[in-house]
């Protein structure tokens, strides 16, 4: 299959502009790391708290490069059958019975049942499929949730971008996929995998950066409401909560307030919508306890 030449950003400024066009507000250091990952065909390992925009980068890259996003969601117990390939045993059995009924040669039948039409391609095999017209973006999401054995299995794929299927042979990607790996650091990723990647830590944004994100992602919110929300969230992150809100929660809260046609923060609506921002009852009770919420809102309105 004919390959399509993929147009990559020519400079770091181009990456920044392309991300901005996709309404992703990024620091120059992140744009530099993305630029290097694209130019050097290196996997990009992103770490940071949940909800700070790691997964979103893979989606934005696929959109800005006009290519397919292939997502592998990791979890404890994920194995090769789920991540790479497996044979469609049901179809194979039906095919064998049809061949037997027609009196076909057994050796020919065995060759037939290991053809491409019986192979179920999982995300990793899809990403390196020699038939891909353009290199896709491969998102390996929340790798820290998988077992260390699976992480070790990834080493060959990330180094050589190839997979061996014993019945068929070795399949190699003509153009390496653009790989984005995310981790929330529920466990440490092994050094061997880190060495194969460019690394970037995504932290909670500054107030002004988060305001820019909210205005870009939720333009229906007034600037006054957006600023108050960002200040409120910043104050929450300074509290001793079990789980501080990420950018995703900030955007969800703004959207909830806009849906309720709220144009500035007031105690009643804030109390009623905290579930869009905080995901643990202990955290909600802490914010609602005593006059904690009133003090928070006083800081927000006085800021």
mmCIF file of C-alpha atoms in Angstrom:
data_model
loop_
_atom_site.group_PDB
_atom_site.id
_atom_site.type_symbol
_atom_site.label_atom_id
_atom_site.label_comp_id
_atom_site.label_asym_id
_atom_site.label_seq_id
_atom_site.Cartn_x
_atom_site.Cartn_y
_atom_site.Cartn_z
ATOM 1 C CA UNK A 1 0.000 0.000 0.000
ATOM 2 C CA UNK A 2 1.337 3.421 -0.952
ATOM 3 C CA UNK A 3 2.550 5.518 1.964
ATOM 4 C CA UNK A 4 1.417 9.128 2.360
ATOM 5 C CA UNK A 5 4.134 11.608 3.265
ATOM 6 C CA UNK A 6 3.256 12.972 6.693
ATOM 7 C CA UNK A 7 3.772 16.717 7.117
ATOM 8 C CA UNK A 8 5.366 17.336 10.508
ATOM 9 C CA UNK A 9 5.724 20.761 12.133
ATOM 10 C CA UNK A 10 8.912 22.426 10.875
ATOM 11 C CA UNK A 11 9.769 24.181 14.135
ATOM 12 C CA UNK A 12 8.886 24.449 17.819
ATOM 13 C CA UNK A 13 6.890 27.580 17.026
ATOM 14 C CA UNK A 14 4.911 25.562 14.493
ATOM 15 C CA UNK A 15 4.129 22.983 17.202
ATOM 16 C CA UNK A 16 2.954 25.734 19.541
ATOM 17 C CA UNK A 17 0.785 27.226 16.818
ATOM 18 C CA UNK A 18 -0.663 23.835 15.851
ATOM 19 C CA UNK A 19 -1.475 22.997 19.482
ATOM 20 C CA UNK A 20 -3.071 26.404 19.950
ATOM 21 C CA UNK A 21 -5.175 25.872 16.811
ATOM 22 C CA UNK A 22 -6.443 22.692 18.490
ATOM 23 C CA UNK A 23 -7.222 24.767 21.620
ATOM 24 C CA UNK A 24 -4.447 23.058 23.615
ATOM 25 C CA UNK A 25 -2.505 25.617 25.664
ATOM 26 C CA UNK A 26 1.061 24.326 26.090
ATOM 27 C CA UNK A 27 4.313 25.641 27.575
ATOM 28 C CA UNK A 28 7.230 26.036 25.187
ATOM 29 C CA UNK A 29 9.100 23.259 26.993
ATOM 30 C CA UNK A 30 6.283 20.810 26.235
ATOM 31 C CA UNK A 31 6.154 21.961 22.609
ATOM 32 C CA UNK A 32 9.916 21.400 22.385
ATOM 33 C CA UNK A 33 9.584 17.851 23.711
ATOM 34 C CA UNK A 34 6.768 17.093 21.260
ATOM 35 C CA UNK A 35 8.807 18.545 18.385
ATOM 36 C CA UNK A 36 11.772 16.324 19.286
ATOM 37 C CA UNK A 37 9.550 13.244 19.659
ATOM 38 C CA UNK A 38 8.103 13.799 16.179
ATOM 39 C CA UNK A 39 11.435 14.519 14.516
ATOM 40 C CA UNK A 40 13.367 11.723 16.191
ATOM 41 C CA UNK A 41 10.558 9.107 16.140
ATOM 42 C CA UNK A 42 10.870 8.691 19.892
ATOM 43 C CA UNK A 43 7.994 7.647 22.169
ATOM 44 C CA UNK A 44 6.783 10.423 24.450
ATOM 45 C CA UNK A 45 6.339 9.469 28.108
ATOM 46 C CA UNK A 46 4.041 11.878 29.954
ATOM 47 C CA UNK A 47 3.626 11.780 33.706
ATOM 48 C CA UNK A 48 1.559 13.918 36.037
ATOM 49 C CA UNK A 49 -1.540 13.898 38.196
ATOM 50 C CA UNK A 50 -4.757 12.592 36.668
ATOM 51 C CA UNK A 51 -6.689 15.193 34.724
ATOM 52 C CA UNK A 52 -3.823 17.530 33.757
ATOM 53 C CA UNK A 53 -4.109 16.881 30.006
ATOM 54 C CA UNK A 54 -1.773 13.950 29.266
ATOM 55 C CA UNK A 55 -4.266 11.882 27.262
ATOM 56 C CA UNK A 56 -5.497 14.989 25.507
ATOM 57 C CA UNK A 57 -2.076 15.495 23.925
ATOM 58 C CA UNK A 58 -2.405 12.236 21.978
ATOM 59 C CA UNK A 59 -5.851 13.247 20.732
ATOM 60 C CA UNK A 60 -4.590 16.687 19.725
ATOM 61 C CA UNK A 61 -1.564 15.229 17.914
ATOM 62 C CA UNK A 62 -3.788 12.892 15.905
ATOM 63 C CA UNK A 63 -6.024 15.790 14.964
ATOM 64 C CA UNK A 64 -3.226 18.215 14.057
ATOM 65 C CA UNK A 65 -1.433 15.556 11.957
ATOM 66 C CA UNK A 66 -4.699 14.378 10.408
ATOM 67 C CA UNK A 67 -4.053 10.764 11.283
ATOM 68 C CA UNK A 68 -5.737 7.969 13.183
ATOM 69 C CA UNK A 69 -5.607 7.705 16.966
ATOM 70 C CA UNK A 70 -5.182 4.135 18.233
ATOM 71 C CA UNK A 71 -5.704 3.813 21.973
ATOM 72 C CA UNK A 72 -4.548 1.034 24.262
ATOM 73 C CA UNK A 73 -6.074 1.479 27.714
ATOM 74 C CA UNK A 74 -3.880 -0.356 30.212
ATOM 75 C CA UNK A 75 -5.105 -2.205 33.284
ATOM 76 C CA UNK A 76 -3.899 -4.866 35.669
ATOM 77 C CA UNK A 77 -3.752 -8.219 33.882
ATOM 78 C CA UNK A 78 -3.641 -6.850 30.327
ATOM 79 C CA UNK A 79 -1.967 -9.428 28.076
ATOM 80 C CA UNK A 80 -0.754 -9.993 24.522
ATOM 81 C CA UNK A 81 -4.152 -11.253 23.339
ATOM 82 C CA UNK A 82 -5.742 -7.990 24.384
ATOM 83 C CA UNK A 83 -2.945 -5.663 23.324
ATOM 84 C CA UNK A 84 -1.428 -7.234 20.188
ATOM 85 C CA UNK A 85 -3.457 -9.956 18.451
ATOM 86 C CA UNK A 86 -5.407 -13.165 18.800
ATOM 87 C CA UNK A 87 -6.834 -15.694 16.390
ATOM 88 C CA UNK A 88 -10.565 -15.825 15.757
ATOM 89 C CA UNK A 89 -11.052 -19.407 16.936
ATOM 90 C CA UNK A 90 -14.775 -19.497 16.207
ATOM 91 C CA UNK A 91 -14.289 -18.513 12.572
ATOM 92 C CA UNK A 92 -11.363 -20.943 12.281
ATOM 93 C CA UNK A 93 -13.499 -23.850 13.527
ATOM 94 C CA UNK A 94 -16.326 -23.012 11.138
ATOM 95 C CA UNK A 95 -13.854 -22.794 8.270
ATOM 96 C CA UNK A 96 -12.332 -26.178 9.143
ATOM 97 C CA UNK A 97 -15.751 -27.825 9.192
ATOM 98 C CA UNK A 98 -16.616 -26.341 5.804
ATOM 99 C CA UNK A 99 -13.327 -27.582 4.377
ATOM 100 C CA UNK A 100 -13.886 -31.043 5.873
ATOM 101 C CA UNK A 101 -17.360 -31.164 4.377
ATOM 102 C CA UNK A 102 -15.944 -30.276 0.975
ATOM 103 C CA UNK A 103 -13.245 -32.942 1.269
ATOM 104 C CA UNK A 104 -10.337 -30.474 1.189
ATOM 105 C CA UNK A 105 -6.792 -31.532 2.030
ATOM 106 C CA UNK A 106 -5.988 -31.229 5.755
ATOM 107 C CA UNK A 107 -2.619 -29.499 5.189
ATOM 108 C CA UNK A 108 -4.240 -26.882 2.983
ATOM 109 C CA UNK A 109 -6.913 -26.361 5.625
ATOM 110 C CA UNK A 110 -4.284 -25.722 8.295
ATOM 111 C CA UNK A 111 -2.613 -23.096 6.103
ATOM 112 C CA UNK A 112 -5.922 -21.400 5.383
ATOM 113 C CA UNK A 113 -6.971 -20.943 8.994
ATOM 114 C CA UNK A 114 -3.867 -18.883 9.798
ATOM 115 C CA UNK A 115 -4.539 -16.321 7.104
ATOM 116 C CA UNK A 116 -5.011 -12.582 7.736
ATOM 117 C CA UNK A 117 -8.814 -12.895 7.622
ATOM 118 C CA UNK A 118 -8.730 -14.921 10.853
ATOM 119 C CA UNK A 119 -6.351 -12.572 12.676
ATOM 120 C CA UNK A 120 -7.946 -10.127 15.140
ATOM 121 C CA UNK A 121 -5.695 -7.088 15.285
ATOM 122 C CA UNK A 122 -5.455 -5.392 18.656
ATOM 123 C CA UNK A 123 -4.137 -1.824 19.157
ATOM 124 C CA UNK A 124 -0.381 -2.544 19.069
ATOM 125 C CA UNK A 125 -0.604 -4.607 15.887
ATOM 126 C CA UNK A 126 -2.894 -2.025 14.301
ATOM 127 C CA UNK A 127 -0.330 0.676 15.058
ATOM 128 C CA UNK A 128 2.491 -1.103 13.227
ATOM 129 C CA UNK A 129 0.370 -2.585 10.442
ATOM 130 C CA UNK A 130 2.427 -2.388 7.219
ATOM 131 C CA UNK A 131 -0.807 -1.477 5.444
ATOM 132 C CA UNK A 132 -1.140 1.861 7.258
ATOM 133 C CA UNK A 133 -1.107 4.725 4.763
ATOM 134 C CA UNK A 134 0.020 7.201 7.424
ATOM 135 C CA UNK A 135 1.748 6.662 10.738
ATOM 136 C CA UNK A 136 -1.001 6.698 13.380
ATOM 137 C CA UNK A 137 -0.771 8.114 16.886
ATOM 138 C CA UNK A 138 -0.560 5.224 19.356
ATOM 139 C CA UNK A 139 -1.753 6.163 22.848
ATOM 140 C CA UNK A 140 -0.678 3.709 25.550
ATOM 141 C CA UNK A 141 -2.773 5.147 28.341
ATOM 142 C CA UNK A 142 -2.060 4.725 32.053
ATOM 143 C CA UNK A 143 0.801 2.264 31.608
ATOM 144 C CA UNK A 144 1.364 2.304 35.369
ATOM 145 C CA UNK A 145 -1.865 0.290 35.763
ATOM 146 C CA UNK A 146 -0.434 -2.677 33.828
ATOM 147 C CA UNK A 147 1.835 -5.391 35.217
ATOM 148 C CA UNK A 148 5.619 -5.095 34.952
ATOM 149 C CA UNK A 149 5.652 -8.152 32.638
ATOM 150 C CA UNK A 150 3.522 -6.308 30.099
ATOM 151 C CA UNK A 151 5.726 -3.242 30.388
ATOM 152 C CA UNK A 152 8.736 -5.437 29.581
ATOM 153 C CA UNK A 153 6.914 -6.830 26.560
ATOM 154 C CA UNK A 154 6.597 -3.301 25.188
ATOM 155 C CA UNK A 155 10.359 -2.782 25.064
ATOM 156 C CA UNK A 156 10.840 -4.553 21.701
ATOM 157 C CA UNK A 157 7.869 -2.836 20.134
ATOM 158 C CA UNK A 158 9.031 0.598 21.244
ATOM 159 C CA UNK A 159 12.581 -0.058 20.028
ATOM 160 C CA UNK A 160 11.990 -1.788 16.680
ATOM 161 C CA UNK A 161 8.293 -1.152 15.995
ATOM 162 C CA UNK A 162 7.755 -4.753 15.031
ATOM 163 C CA UNK A 163 5.769 -7.763 16.247
ATOM 164 C CA UNK A 164 6.298 -11.430 15.502
ATOM 165 C CA UNK A 165 3.242 -13.602 14.905
ATOM 166 C CA UNK A 166 4.624 -17.170 14.877
ATOM 167 C CA UNK A 167 2.194 -18.442 12.212
ATOM 168 C CA UNK A 168 2.795 -15.488 9.865
ATOM 169 C CA UNK A 169 6.195 -13.982 10.615
ATOM 170 C CA UNK A 170 7.472 -10.582 11.710
ATOM 171 C CA UNK A 171 5.374 -7.514 10.930
ATOM 172 C CA UNK A 172 7.262 -4.217 10.853
ATOM 173 C CA UNK A 173 5.845 -0.718 10.617
ATOM 174 C CA UNK A 174 7.175 1.028 7.466
ATOM 175 C CA UNK A 175 6.843 4.314 9.333
ATOM 176 C CA UNK A 176 7.044 4.237 13.155
ATOM 177 C CA UNK A 177 3.806 5.250 14.864
ATOM 178 C CA UNK A 178 3.806 8.398 16.973
ATOM 179 C CA UNK A 179 3.718 6.923 20.461
ATOM 180 C CA UNK A 180 2.363 8.720 23.528
ATOM 181 C CA UNK A 181 2.584 6.879 26.851
ATOM 182 C CA UNK A 182 0.877 8.244 29.951
ATOM 183 C CA UNK A 183 1.360 7.380 33.606
ATOM 184 C CA UNK A 184 -0.271 8.673 36.782
ATOM 185 C CA UNK A 185 2.620 7.224 38.817
ATOM 186 C CA UNK A 186 0.564 4.699 40.777
ATOM 187 C CA UNK A 187 3.791 2.692 40.353
ATOM 188 C CA UNK A 188 7.176 3.591 38.897
ATOM 189 C CA UNK A 189 7.801 2.893 35.219
ATOM 190 C CA UNK A 190 10.996 0.855 34.728
ATOM 191 C CA UNK A 191 14.208 2.616 33.690
ATOM 192 C CA UNK A 192 14.527 0.408 30.580
ATOM 193 C CA UNK A 193 11.311 1.829 29.172
ATOM 194 C CA UNK A 194 12.117 5.370 30.250
ATOM 195 C CA UNK A 195 15.396 5.215 28.301
ATOM 196 C CA UNK A 196 13.474 4.593 25.095
ATOM 197 C CA UNK A 197 11.306 7.672 25.561
ATOM 198 C CA UNK A 198 11.450 11.436 25.767
ATOM 199 C CA UNK A 199 10.041 12.387 29.156
ATOM 200 C CA UNK A 200 7.840 15.261 30.261
ATOM 201 C CA UNK A 201 6.114 15.978 33.566
ATOM 202 C CA UNK A 202 2.828 17.862 33.246
ATOM 203 C CA UNK A 203 2.074 19.808 36.395
ATOM 204 C CA UNK A 204 -1.043 21.650 37.459
ATOM 205 C CA UNK A 205 -1.185 24.881 35.426
ATOM 206 C CA UNK A 206 -0.572 28.357 36.745
ATOM 207 C CA UNK A 207 -3.621 30.527 37.309
ATOM 208 C CA UNK A 208 -3.149 32.454 34.076
ATOM 209 C CA UNK A 209 -2.505 29.306 32.056
ATOM 210 C CA UNK A 210 -5.591 27.577 33.439
ATOM 211 C CA UNK A 211 -7.642 30.703 32.694
ATOM 212 C CA UNK A 212 -6.411 30.592 29.096
ATOM 213 C CA UNK A 213 -7.360 26.897 28.901
ATOM 214 C CA UNK A 214 -10.844 27.541 30.273
ATOM 215 C CA UNK A 215 -11.457 30.449 27.892
ATOM 216 C CA UNK A 216 -10.256 28.318 24.963
ATOM 217 C CA UNK A 217 -12.183 25.180 25.886
ATOM 218 C CA UNK A 218 -15.321 26.773 27.329
ATOM 219 C CA UNK A 219 -15.798 30.011 25.371
ATOM 220 C CA UNK A 220 -19.439 30.159 26.464
ATOM 221 C CA UNK A 221 -18.289 31.061 30.003
ATOM 222 C CA UNK A 222 -17.784 34.736 30.796
ATOM 223 C CA UNK A 223 -14.251 35.844 31.625
ATOM 224 C CA UNK A 224 -15.429 36.836 35.113
ATOM 225 C CA UNK A 225 -16.808 33.365 35.830
ATOM 226 C CA UNK A 226 -13.781 31.669 34.276
ATOM 227 C CA UNK A 227 -11.375 33.679 36.418
ATOM 228 C CA UNK A 228 -13.356 33.050 39.610
ATOM 229 C CA UNK A 229 -13.467 29.324 38.875
ATOM 230 C CA UNK A 230 -9.701 29.167 38.272
ATOM 231 C CA UNK A 231 -8.944 31.042 41.501
ATOM 232 C CA UNK A 232 -11.331 28.779 43.440
ATOM 233 C CA UNK A 233 -9.680 25.669 42.003
ATOM 234 C CA UNK A 234 -6.219 27.049 42.786
ATOM 235 C CA UNK A 235 -7.285 27.522 46.412
ATOM 236 C CA UNK A 236 -8.662 23.974 46.517
ATOM 237 C CA UNK A 237 -5.334 22.580 45.291
ATOM 238 C CA UNK A 238 -3.633 24.268 48.232
ATOM 239 C CA UNK A 239 -5.893 22.393 50.657
ATOM 240 C CA UNK A 240 -5.087 18.968 52.056
ATOM 241 C CA UNK A 241 -7.519 17.025 49.880
ATOM 242 C CA UNK A 242 -7.428 13.337 49.006
ATOM 243 C CA UNK A 243 -7.649 14.217 45.287
ATOM 244 C CA UNK A 244 -7.113 17.733 44.021
ATOM 245 C CA UNK A 245 -9.131 18.706 40.930
ATOM 246 C CA UNK A 246 -7.350 18.520 37.592
ATOM 247 C CA UNK A 247 -7.938 20.629 34.501
ATOM 248 C CA UNK A 248 -10.571 18.152 33.317
ATOM 249 C CA UNK A 249 -12.564 18.741 36.509
ATOM 250 C CA UNK A 250 -12.175 22.518 36.180
ATOM 251 C CA UNK A 251 -13.627 22.379 32.666
ATOM 252 C CA UNK A 252 -16.406 20.076 33.794
ATOM 253 C CA UNK A 253 -17.324 22.465 36.613
ATOM 254 C CA UNK A 254 -17.345 25.500 34.332
ATOM 255 C CA UNK A 255 -19.607 23.673 31.894
ATOM 256 C CA UNK A 256 -21.945 22.717 34.746
ATOM 257 C CA UNK A 257 -22.138 26.325 35.969
ATOM 258 C CA UNK A 258 -22.780 27.587 32.427
ATOM 259 C CA UNK A 259 -25.519 24.983 32.003
ATOM 260 C CA UNK A 260 -27.164 26.353 35.148
ATOM 261 C CA UNK A 261 -26.807 29.883 33.699
ATOM 262 C CA UNK A 262 -24.598 30.984 36.577
ATOM 263 C CA UNK A 263 -22.443 33.988 35.737
ATOM 264 C CA UNK A 264 -20.495 34.387 38.988
ATOM 265 C CA UNK A 265 -19.717 32.162 41.945
ATOM 266 C CA UNK A 266 -22.225 32.168 44.789
ATOM 267 C CA UNK A 267 -22.233 29.898 47.812
ATOM 268 C CA UNK A 268 -25.460 28.005 47.114
ATOM 269 C CA UNK A 269 -24.720 26.970 43.514
ATOM 270 C CA UNK A 270 -21.079 26.248 44.387
ATOM 271 C CA UNK A 271 -22.145 23.935 47.214
ATOM 272 C CA UNK A 272 -24.647 22.180 44.930
ATOM 273 C CA UNK A 273 -22.149 21.591 42.115
ATOM 274 C CA UNK A 274 -19.033 20.533 44.046
ATOM 275 C CA UNK A 275 -19.522 16.993 42.728
ATOM 276 C CA UNK A 276 -18.366 18.174 39.306
ATOM 277 C CA UNK A 277 -15.096 19.276 40.859
ATOM 278 C CA UNK A 278 -14.391 16.891 43.730
ATOM 279 C CA UNK A 279 -14.792 13.135 43.404
ATOM 280 C CA UNK A 280 -14.527 11.982 47.013
ATOM 281 C CA UNK A 281 -17.135 12.582 49.715
ATOM 282 C CA UNK A 282 -14.451 13.270 52.335
ATOM 283 C CA UNK A 283 -13.128 16.131 50.191
ATOM 284 C CA UNK A 284 -16.612 17.567 49.655
ATOM 285 C CA UNK A 285 -17.322 17.386 53.392
ATOM 286 C CA UNK A 286 -14.029 19.129 54.148
ATOM 287 C CA UNK A 287 -14.869 22.011 51.793
ATOM 288 C CA UNK A 288 -18.416 22.226 53.150
ATOM 289 C CA UNK A 289 -17.435 21.983 56.825
ATOM 290 C CA UNK A 290 -17.821 25.030 59.077
ATOM 291 C CA UNK A 291 -17.219 28.237 57.184
ATOM 292 C CA UNK A 292 -14.498 26.811 54.904
ATOM 293 C CA UNK A 293 -16.524 27.408 51.758
ATOM 294 C CA UNK A 294 -17.407 30.975 52.763
ATOM 295 C CA UNK A 295 -13.712 31.738 53.370
ATOM 296 C CA UNK A 296 -12.801 30.263 49.992
ATOM 297 C CA UNK A 297 -15.388 32.336 48.177
ATOM 298 C CA UNK A 298 -14.294 35.448 50.067
ATOM 299 C CA UNK A 299 -10.746 34.903 48.729
ATOM 300 C CA UNK A 300 -12.060 34.349 45.210
ATOM 301 C CA UNK A 301 -14.266 37.440 45.144
ATOM 302 C CA UNK A 302 -11.607 39.582 46.816
ATOM 303 C CA UNK A 303 -8.862 38.473 44.454
#
